[in-house]
């Protein structure tokens, strides 16, 4: 049996609105459930709100990716567009038919990725982009002629929507990744595990059960992913989190019996939880700050409504 | 002429199980079954249900007539009344468990035929101690996990001080779980509520380690042991530990047995894929509890409150020496079933009795 091609996430770009909104401002506008003080104690400080549509944000992120990575749009074999909410999956207008105006097709056209086949990835909540990366890897493995997949995630919550969900504070934003075969690959994907528990599909009715199930299931998925990567937590240079509360990460690290010194936390306070984009924004920023060295192993974990627990181990 | 027994707490979990066991003994002729709020459900020709309140004073809240009858005739007192709420304020626990015992002692010194007073206690008077706890051990400075433990500890101190005046022995029970025969649980305790949270996916973690011992005792064995130690084998000045002793589950084994029973007897539970609670260190558990109290909603706070007042005990691993007790029970051929036999039986009974069907939501709303 031939060796599987080596595949990695070679380029990451993201866009967030430049204007930050503080927790206190959110509280004044009635967009929080808990008090600003409480959420600040849990590690949050401010959020990014966007006035753009999800597909406009996605377009900007993908454009930035193509430019930064000097990527020929015609070299892209597939594009995966990820959105956690239904609003992200239609370029809306009052016409009923607009529900079929899919942003992934628009993106393919706008960005000139004429050879790329287009896929929408939905119903995975904040785990969507990691699932897309895994699917992109599978796509490339199964097609010897294909070499590049662009994954784009974008979500903008409706105006006036509560910004606090299960004790976390949500930002708008978009992130684009290039998943490709290369030798040697950058951010090579060593392992990926996803666990879906449909019992928790109703995120309103089962809010408390989700909060309780989150920790032991996260512990299981992370341990299984590390085992699949033939590594353990002591060999992980950085944990790149989804930006849920710093408090919940402190608890999860307790379950994993490790300290927080390798957890990249700076974005929890600065940009809060950008739906599916967090881990990849953190990968980009940790790399830009020179914190990640060649050969470092990185652990990315996220949870998405649905309910999906997902974990990936990369080698930088 | 057989013993005339005054049983306090006859409406409680252990007291209720004791009534028929005592009534069936040939060496017991009459039982005054004293209950406060719950009343006495067991009916038997030798059982006289009476109402009273140990916190009312040295008359125990009984009428003069009843007091007189009991004082003149009682030869054995079994003190099973207690406030067993782990989350009660210490003042309330002390009022019931220390002052209640004090009032009973005041009553007992005026019982001329009294041969023995057996006071039920808990092995958890050992509080935050770790290691092997002997039956003679009591005083320590390690602290307690909850107000129940502390108040029963203080009660034992009081009882020991009173031993020169009153013939007293102390019987410490470990966590009473259910019947080793039928699995039936007469009254739910904290452990049954905690298992129900696991069933409903509301128990994310418990403190301790996978090999932390969990000492459980079957209700029928506990009742038979207490009856024997109060009558045939009364030994003043001694403390007995009615517990698993060397036969304990570990936290890991208990969770696995629970999961297996849930899967076997509620097949529909399988598809929920509910995670086994994580076993974490105490600081992590406490951080989770504090976070829920800071931010969680009413249901989650209620769920956590069920666990937080007793589960930390698992972070202080200990075993209980029961050799003296086992020797005393051996003479009556009283032997306990292995915990690995009765534990699944009780969990099965819980599952099949509809214990899980009352939703946690309604309980949280009702408080």
XYZ file of C-alpha atoms in Angstrom:
683
model
C 0.000 0.000 0.000
C 1.400 3.372 -1.006
C 2.121 5.956 1.707
C -0.631 8.499 2.172
C 0.260 11.987 0.954
C 1.390 14.437 3.602
C -1.124 17.194 4.038
C -1.021 20.344 6.097
C -2.559 23.745 6.681
C -0.010 25.879 4.911
C -1.573 29.305 5.100
C -4.083 31.042 7.402
C -5.651 34.496 7.151
C -8.576 36.078 8.952
C -10.588 39.278 9.062
C -12.267 40.882 12.040
C -13.885 44.256 12.304
C -11.399 46.829 13.535
C -13.891 48.239 16.036
C -14.010 46.595 19.410
C -17.011 46.672 21.691
C -16.438 46.293 25.423
C -18.404 43.992 27.701
C -19.804 47.034 29.453
C -21.098 48.412 26.146
C -22.665 45.060 25.360
C -24.275 45.030 28.781
C -25.659 48.528 28.255
C -27.149 47.425 24.957
C -28.762 44.399 26.623
C -26.668 41.915 24.636
C -25.403 39.908 27.606
C -27.117 37.415 29.885
C -24.608 37.644 32.737
C -23.040 40.798 34.093
C -20.006 42.298 32.374
C -18.061 41.906 35.619
C -18.740 38.189 35.771
C -17.714 37.636 32.161
C -14.577 39.691 32.685
C -13.704 37.390 35.576
C -14.108 34.505 33.140
C -11.471 35.982 30.838
C -13.432 38.077 28.348
C -12.901 41.751 27.692
C -14.241 42.833 24.321
C -15.772 41.558 21.099
C -15.660 42.356 17.408
C -18.975 43.137 15.757
C -19.286 43.372 12.007
C -21.693 45.340 9.869
C -20.814 43.249 6.827
C -22.646 40.147 5.665
C -21.058 36.739 6.300
C -20.279 36.189 2.639
C -18.665 39.622 2.307
C -16.451 38.848 5.292
C -15.674 35.414 3.835
C -14.708 37.012 0.553
C -12.314 39.397 2.258
C -10.706 36.598 4.272
C -10.292 34.352 1.218
C -8.953 37.236 -0.890
C -6.423 37.962 1.835
C -5.421 34.294 1.867
C -4.857 34.165 -1.880
C -2.748 37.307 -1.775
C -0.741 36.463 1.316
C -0.055 32.937 0.119
C 0.529 34.010 -3.474
C -1.985 31.377 -4.476
C -3.143 31.133 -8.060
C -6.953 30.811 -7.834
C -6.851 28.353 -10.698
C -4.627 26.037 -8.659
C -7.395 25.464 -6.104
C -9.194 22.144 -6.547
C -12.001 22.653 -4.066
C -13.470 25.277 -1.808
C -15.262 24.451 1.457
C -17.411 27.213 2.839
C -18.320 26.940 6.521
C -21.036 28.724 8.443
C -22.504 27.867 11.814
C -25.802 29.667 11.350
C -28.354 29.398 8.523
C -27.805 33.085 7.749
C -24.273 32.264 6.676
C -25.510 29.916 3.976
C -27.630 32.191 1.843
C -27.016 35.530 0.220
C -30.351 36.755 1.425
C -32.965 38.948 -0.209
C -36.733 39.211 0.308
C -37.303 36.707 -2.486
C -37.952 33.137 -1.356
C -35.608 31.883 -4.030
C -32.721 33.692 -2.329
C -32.452 30.759 0.087
C -30.759 29.020 -2.837
C -28.272 31.812 -3.457
C -25.351 29.956 -1.988
C -22.344 31.999 -0.923
C -19.853 29.253 -1.745
C -20.729 29.502 -5.446
C -20.494 33.289 -5.278
C -17.081 33.012 -3.608
C -15.807 30.576 -6.218
C -16.796 33.037 -8.928
C -15.655 36.226 -7.166
C -12.240 34.784 -6.345
C -11.711 33.256 -9.754
C -11.304 29.724 -8.424
C -12.852 28.460 -11.639
C -11.473 24.917 -11.384
C -12.609 24.442 -7.802
C -15.634 22.381 -6.904
C -17.697 24.008 -4.166
C -19.040 22.555 -0.935
C -21.002 24.067 1.917
C -20.293 22.829 5.429
C -23.017 23.525 7.951
C -24.760 22.313 11.130
C -21.505 21.817 12.991
C -21.490 25.003 15.041
C -18.065 26.079 16.134
C -16.540 22.777 15.007
C -17.302 23.528 11.359
C -13.932 24.815 10.222
C -11.984 22.014 11.840
C -14.337 19.506 10.253
C -13.825 21.248 6.908
C -10.060 20.949 7.265
C -10.432 17.258 7.990
C -12.770 16.844 5.027
C -10.315 18.738 2.840
C -7.592 16.346 3.894
C -9.816 13.378 3.039
C -10.653 15.015 -0.307
C -6.975 15.389 -1.159
C -6.109 11.884 -0.012
C -8.814 10.368 -2.178
C -7.910 12.354 -5.326
C -4.321 11.909 -6.473
C -4.608 14.776 -8.935
C -5.910 17.299 -6.419
C -3.446 19.293 -4.359
C -5.143 22.343 -2.858
C -8.352 23.085 -0.961
C -9.410 26.451 0.398
C -11.579 26.371 3.520
C -13.399 29.525 4.495
C -15.496 30.089 7.587
C -17.635 33.134 8.256
C -20.326 34.035 10.747
C -22.014 37.287 11.663
C -24.706 37.155 14.315
C -27.839 39.173 13.544
C -27.988 42.695 14.910
C -29.477 42.757 18.387
C -28.726 39.078 18.991
C -27.440 38.190 22.458
C -23.663 37.935 22.360
C -23.437 35.527 25.300
C -24.057 31.828 24.717
C -23.579 29.254 27.470
C -21.328 31.587 29.423
C -19.198 32.599 26.407
C -19.040 35.845 24.465
C -19.274 35.746 20.678
C -17.543 37.859 18.012
C -18.180 38.078 14.277
C -15.395 37.151 11.904
C -14.104 35.116 8.996
C -11.098 32.896 8.505
C -9.606 31.251 5.409
C -7.143 28.372 5.239
C -5.192 26.641 2.540
C -5.036 22.885 2.988
C -2.539 21.331 0.604
C -0.283 18.469 -0.268
C 3.318 19.513 -0.026
C 6.710 18.145 0.889
C 7.307 18.873 3.656
C 3.871 20.129 4.615
C 3.493 23.084 6.913
C 1.258 22.371 9.917
C 0.983 18.756 8.905
C -2.212 17.101 10.083
C -1.202 14.217 12.335
C -4.565 13.258 13.766
C -8.182 14.316 13.928
C -11.063 13.081 16.042
C -14.634 14.246 16.035
C -17.367 13.000 18.311
C -20.996 13.835 17.618
C -23.585 13.330 20.336
C -27.002 13.925 18.886
C -28.675 13.669 22.296
C -27.597 17.259 22.796
C -28.969 18.495 19.468
C -31.368 20.933 21.122
C -28.958 23.540 22.391
C -31.658 25.456 24.220
C -33.471 22.629 25.977
C -30.240 20.799 26.786
C -28.125 23.800 27.649
C -27.257 22.502 31.112
C -26.606 18.956 29.954
C -24.275 20.330 27.281
C -22.398 22.377 29.872
C -22.038 19.252 32.008
C -21.147 16.908 29.132
C -18.616 19.323 27.696
C -15.766 18.534 30.072
C -15.650 14.721 30.261
C -16.296 14.392 26.537
C -13.599 16.938 25.728
C -11.195 14.979 27.897
C -12.018 11.790 26.004
C -11.708 13.321 22.532
C -8.418 15.021 23.322
C -6.931 11.836 24.750
C -8.095 9.814 21.746
C -6.638 12.339 19.315
C -3.301 12.335 21.100
C -3.283 8.541 20.987
C -4.078 8.585 17.267
C -1.137 10.960 16.748
C 1.079 8.592 18.769
C 1.931 11.392 21.130
C 0.908 12.689 24.536
C 0.274 16.028 26.107
C 3.852 16.377 27.325
C 4.989 16.515 23.673
C 2.544 19.256 22.727
C 4.244 22.638 22.410
C 1.045 24.684 22.282
C -2.622 24.145 22.901
C -4.486 26.420 20.500
C -7.919 26.791 22.041
C -11.313 27.759 20.872
C -11.843 31.029 22.660
C -14.434 29.984 25.173
C -13.944 31.299 28.672
C -10.491 31.162 30.201
C -12.196 29.669 33.242
C -13.529 26.709 31.283
C -10.066 26.093 29.872
C -8.634 26.184 33.373
C -11.109 23.466 34.344
C -10.463 21.405 31.216
C -6.708 21.582 31.763
C -7.387 20.269 35.265
C -9.131 17.273 33.701
C -6.122 16.810 31.427
C -3.788 17.104 34.415
C -1.680 19.799 32.852
C -0.962 23.445 33.561
C -1.877 26.478 31.482
C 1.602 27.585 30.459
C 1.244 26.066 26.974
C -2.274 27.355 26.381
C -2.388 30.256 23.929
C -4.909 32.463 25.714
C -4.267 36.024 24.611
C -7.102 36.146 22.098
C -9.803 35.107 24.572
C -9.704 38.531 26.114
C -8.946 40.489 22.923
C -11.354 39.005 20.401
C -13.494 36.498 22.338
C -15.102 33.516 20.632
C -15.159 33.845 16.825
C -17.433 30.831 16.270
C -15.488 28.291 14.165
C -12.408 30.406 13.509
C -10.736 30.562 16.929
C -8.213 27.744 16.698
C -6.974 28.945 13.316
C -6.792 32.600 14.286
C -4.749 31.450 17.267
C -2.516 29.359 14.998
C -1.913 32.386 12.800
C -1.194 34.713 15.733
C 0.955 32.274 17.681
C 3.021 31.713 14.529
C 3.283 35.439 13.754
C 4.461 36.092 17.295
C 7.253 33.548 16.825
C 5.893 31.279 19.519
C 5.703 28.235 17.245
C 8.903 26.607 16.053
C 9.417 24.116 13.251
C 8.594 20.623 14.419
C 6.382 21.834 17.258
C 3.297 19.760 17.853
C 0.115 21.733 18.282
C -3.184 20.620 19.743
C -6.377 22.304 18.581
C -9.657 21.572 20.358
C -13.119 22.913 19.774
C -16.753 22.229 20.543
C -19.691 23.061 18.326
C -23.405 22.910 18.877
C -24.860 19.898 17.282
C -23.175 18.567 19.426
C -19.655 18.061 18.180
C -16.387 17.761 20.024
C -13.393 17.982 17.677
C -9.652 17.854 18.146
C -6.713 17.997 15.752
C -2.979 17.586 16.241
C -0.664 19.417 13.839
C 3.078 19.393 13.387
C 4.393 22.830 12.486
C -39.060 -10.964 79.305
C -37.592 -9.423 76.190
C -36.111 -5.997 75.633
C -38.281 -2.948 75.488
C -36.706 -0.707 72.898
C -36.982 3.009 72.311
C -36.011 3.688 68.724
C -35.541 7.327 67.727
C -35.613 8.280 64.071
C -38.000 5.439 63.313
C -39.212 7.234 60.198
C -35.744 7.629 58.705
C -34.018 5.377 56.190
C -32.192 3.226 58.750
C -34.837 3.544 61.462
C -37.551 2.348 59.139
C -35.477 -0.698 58.211
C -34.735 -1.386 61.870
C -38.360 -1.609 63.017
C -39.204 -4.938 61.332
C -35.784 -6.391 62.163
C -36.247 -5.586 65.857
C -39.859 -6.717 65.814
C -38.808 -10.089 64.442
C -36.312 -10.730 67.232
C -37.305 -13.121 69.962
C -35.388 -11.085 72.541
C -37.390 -7.911 71.843
C -40.860 -7.657 73.324
C -41.862 -4.100 72.509
C -40.662 -1.183 70.428
C -41.518 2.437 71.015
C -40.926 3.838 67.552
C -40.343 7.559 67.911
C -40.595 9.660 64.806
C -40.735 13.382 64.251
C -42.038 14.505 60.891
C -42.058 11.369 58.814
C -44.158 9.147 61.011
C -43.760 5.378 61.156
C -45.000 3.340 58.229
C -44.247 -0.116 59.580
C -47.149 -1.725 61.393
C -46.566 -4.597 63.854
C -48.252 -5.742 67.035
C -45.115 -5.083 69.099
C -44.536 -1.621 67.656
C -45.982 1.454 69.308
C -45.583 4.477 67.067
C -45.099 7.701 68.972
C -44.396 11.195 67.858
C -41.791 13.392 69.414
C -38.965 15.746 68.765
C -35.489 15.314 70.191
C -34.842 19.006 69.876
C -37.795 19.848 72.124
C -35.905 19.178 75.350
C -35.220 16.303 77.706
C -38.850 15.192 77.444
C -38.137 14.575 73.737
C -41.402 16.315 72.884
C -43.468 13.386 74.168
C -46.561 13.515 76.373
C -46.107 12.900 80.105
C -47.981 9.628 79.869
C -45.799 8.216 77.109
C -42.645 9.461 78.778
C -43.618 7.685 81.952
C -44.319 4.417 80.182
C -41.022 4.478 78.366
C -38.938 5.558 81.361
C -40.361 2.765 83.481
C -39.893 0.010 80.946
C -37.195 0.759 78.400
C -34.080 -1.405 78.495
C -32.538 -0.484 75.150
C -32.397 2.824 73.357
C -31.353 2.961 69.729
C -30.695 6.502 68.646
C -31.153 6.650 64.894
C -32.622 10.149 64.641
C -30.414 12.592 62.786
C -30.426 15.469 60.396
C -28.546 13.788 57.555
C -28.629 16.742 55.168
C -25.088 17.417 54.014
C -25.923 20.938 52.917
C -27.647 22.041 56.119
C -26.172 25.022 57.966
C -23.937 23.871 60.807
C -26.241 25.452 63.388
C -29.143 23.307 62.170
C -27.035 20.149 62.039
C -25.790 20.782 65.568
C -29.292 21.466 66.840
C -30.471 18.085 65.585
C -27.407 15.933 66.004
C -25.642 17.348 69.056
C -28.447 18.913 71.058
C -30.772 16.062 70.104
C -28.243 13.596 71.525
C -27.822 15.748 74.624
C -31.565 15.721 75.257
C -31.697 11.983 74.753
C -28.900 11.500 77.294
C -30.825 13.627 79.781
C -33.829 11.405 79.192
C -31.785 8.209 79.416
C -30.339 8.891 82.877
C -33.900 8.720 84.198
C -34.567 5.268 82.751
C -33.879 2.848 85.641
C -34.039 -0.336 83.580
C -31.807 0.940 80.793
C -29.195 -1.636 79.874
C -27.758 0.020 76.841
C -27.949 2.998 74.516
C -26.716 2.478 70.997
C -26.108 5.721 69.132
C -25.894 5.524 65.370
C -23.174 7.625 63.833
C -21.236 7.753 60.609
C -17.787 6.594 59.603
C -17.475 10.071 58.086
C -16.758 11.548 61.509
C -13.226 10.910 60.238
C -13.793 13.983 58.049
C -10.777 14.864 55.941
C -8.522 12.252 57.486
C -6.951 9.777 55.103
C -5.606 6.255 55.510
C -6.932 3.526 57.767
C -9.527 4.632 60.315
C -9.864 2.338 63.282
C -13.021 1.822 65.310
C -11.431 3.455 68.364
C -10.320 6.578 66.471
C -12.242 9.786 66.901
C -10.474 13.021 67.734
C -8.623 14.739 64.902
C -7.879 18.190 63.553
C -8.193 17.507 59.818
C -11.543 19.219 59.337
C -14.761 18.087 57.680
C -16.346 18.036 54.263
C -19.826 18.995 55.476
C -21.869 19.998 58.494
C -23.321 16.516 58.926
C -19.869 15.009 59.470
C -18.883 17.739 61.894
C -22.072 17.589 63.936
C -21.921 13.798 64.226
C -18.275 14.098 65.303
C -19.293 16.558 68.018
C -22.129 14.248 68.955
C -19.698 11.361 69.386
C -17.520 13.528 71.628
C -20.557 14.229 73.782
C -21.536 10.567 73.886
C -18.032 9.509 74.872
C -18.021 12.052 77.694
C -21.301 10.573 78.907
C -20.152 6.966 78.891
C -19.342 6.926 82.636
C -22.966 7.840 83.429
C -24.837 5.997 80.685
C -24.046 2.597 79.136
C -23.393 3.685 75.567
C -21.968 2.129 72.471
C -21.577 3.891 69.160
C -22.310 2.250 65.832
C -20.894 4.085 62.839
C -22.460 3.300 59.492
C -20.825 3.945 56.160
C -22.925 5.064 53.202
C -26.114 3.006 53.316
C -27.027 2.129 49.750
C -30.032 -0.236 49.516
C -31.203 -3.761 50.081
C -28.765 -6.542 49.262
C -31.739 -8.829 48.628
C -34.116 -6.831 46.448
C -32.013 -3.779 45.717
C -34.824 -1.629 47.063
C -34.068 1.828 48.332
C -36.618 3.061 50.840
C -35.472 6.651 50.946
C -33.097 8.298 48.526
C -29.879 9.713 49.906
C -27.262 11.940 48.324
C -25.573 9.059 46.520
C -28.833 8.048 44.803
C -29.432 11.635 43.712
C -25.864 11.867 42.415
C -26.298 8.712 40.329
C -29.482 10.177 38.907
C -27.537 13.251 37.803
C -25.148 10.964 35.950
C -28.125 9.233 34.340
C -29.433 12.606 33.170
C -26.063 13.913 31.940
C -25.774 16.477 34.692
C -22.747 15.105 36.535
C -19.624 16.237 34.694
C -16.978 15.417 37.242
C -16.279 14.116 40.705
C -13.197 14.654 42.818
C -10.748 11.955 43.764
C -8.799 9.387 41.848
C -9.987 6.303 40.000
C -8.752 4.121 42.830
C -10.262 6.177 45.664
C -12.216 3.726 47.837
C -15.986 4.027 48.153
C -17.327 2.280 51.236
C -20.964 1.209 50.974
C -23.098 -0.961 53.183
C -26.367 -2.701 52.378
C -29.395 -1.439 54.279
C -30.600 -4.866 55.450
C -27.149 -5.807 56.710
C -26.814 -2.477 58.519
C -30.191 -2.921 60.210
C -29.432 -6.480 61.324
C -26.018 -5.421 62.590
C -27.421 -2.527 64.627
C -30.142 -4.732 66.111
C -27.572 -7.335 67.144
C -25.157 -4.789 68.611
C -27.974 -3.181 70.599
C -29.350 -6.369 72.065
C -27.496 -9.668 72.035
C -24.050 -8.126 71.762
C -24.278 -4.827 73.584
C -20.814 -3.740 74.626
C -20.740 -0.432 76.535
C -17.917 1.958 75.795
C -17.200 0.475 72.370
C -17.456 1.888 68.888
C -18.317 -0.379 65.972
C -17.917 0.408 62.298
C -20.629 -1.235 60.188
C -19.132 -0.780 56.778
C -17.525 -2.513 53.831
C -14.157 -2.574 55.569
C -11.771 -4.262 53.175
C -14.563 -4.903 50.668
C -14.928 -1.556 48.928
C -15.493 -0.333 45.418
C -13.177 2.168 43.847
C -14.557 5.302 42.228
C -13.569 3.980 38.815
C -15.189 0.609 39.412
C -18.347 2.183 40.799
C -18.780 4.395 37.749
C -18.178 1.469 35.422
C -20.662 -0.784 37.241
C -23.201 2.034 37.142
C -22.722 2.516 33.418
C -23.078 -1.215 32.781
C -26.357 -1.380 34.719
C -27.748 1.698 32.957
C -26.884 0.148 29.593
C -28.277 -3.264 30.482
C -31.544 -2.233 32.082
C -32.303 0.966 30.132
C -31.211 0.167 26.572
C -32.575 3.517 25.413
C -29.942 5.178 27.583
C -27.208 3.824 25.306
C -27.962 6.101 22.385
C -27.530 9.191 24.540
C -23.816 8.396 24.792
C -23.598 10.143 28.119
C -20.025 10.497 29.267
C -18.863 8.881 32.450
C -18.106 11.699 34.899
C -14.465 12.703 34.834
C -12.476 12.038 37.985
C -10.545 15.177 38.831
C -8.445 16.643 41.586
C -10.190 18.669 44.263
C -9.019 22.122 43.081
C -10.433 21.435 39.609
C -13.713 20.202 41.075
C -13.952 23.222 43.339
C -13.231 25.561 40.434
C -16.051 23.980 38.448
C -18.435 24.253 41.387
C -17.509 27.887 41.971
C -17.954 28.661 38.271
C -21.420 27.143 38.208
C -22.414 29.123 41.275
C -21.095 32.287 39.646
C -22.629 31.846 36.214
C -24.713 28.709 35.944
C -28.484 28.726 35.890
C -30.782 27.306 38.533
C -30.826 23.734 37.233
C -27.066 23.412 36.969
C -26.603 25.022 40.369
C -29.086 22.594 41.867
C -27.265 19.660 40.266
C -23.912 20.809 41.541
C -25.277 21.390 45.027
C -26.337 17.735 45.201
C -22.747 16.651 44.660
C -20.628 19.358 46.191
C -21.453 18.620 49.834
C -20.383 14.997 49.867
C -18.319 14.141 46.796
C -15.216 15.982 48.062
C -14.981 13.192 50.645
C -13.653 11.057 47.755
C -10.613 13.305 47.591
C -9.633 12.143 51.091
C -9.158 8.418 50.502
C -9.582 6.239 53.502
C -10.481 2.715 54.537
C -12.403 1.781 57.651
C -11.224 -0.985 59.946
C -14.206 -3.088 60.994
C -12.492 -6.068 62.558
C -14.030 -5.668 66.004
C -17.479 -5.192 64.510
C -17.054 -8.139 62.172
C -16.072 -10.323 65.118
C -19.169 -9.277 67.045
C -21.424 -9.983 64.086
C -19.760 -13.266 63.259
C -21.098 -14.782 66.482
C -24.625 -14.179 65.163
C -23.636 -15.479 61.749
C -24.194 -12.028 60.260
C -22.107 -11.723 57.118
C -22.315 -9.042 54.512
C -22.700 -9.664 50.806
C -19.839 -8.473 48.615
C -20.408 -4.917 47.461
C -19.850 -5.978 43.862
C -22.953 -8.180 44.269
C -25.367 -5.744 45.898
C -24.249 -2.530 44.189
C -25.520 -3.510 40.711
C -28.675 -4.917 42.296
C -29.482 -1.581 43.892
C -28.699 0.427 40.753
C -30.906 -1.935 38.778
C -33.721 -1.405 41.267
C -33.281 2.356 40.937
C -33.485 2.170 37.159
C -36.487 -0.142 37.115
C -38.373 1.674 39.868
C -38.675 4.844 37.834
C -36.213 6.711 40.019
C -34.907 8.485 36.953
C -38.276 9.557 35.688
C -38.825 12.491 37.969
C -37.013 15.151 36.068
C -34.220 17.097 37.640
C -35.882 20.220 36.254
C -38.998 19.817 38.399
C -36.865 19.025 41.408
C -34.758 22.126 40.882
C -37.838 24.279 40.539
C -39.437 22.723 43.596
C -36.169 23.080 45.471
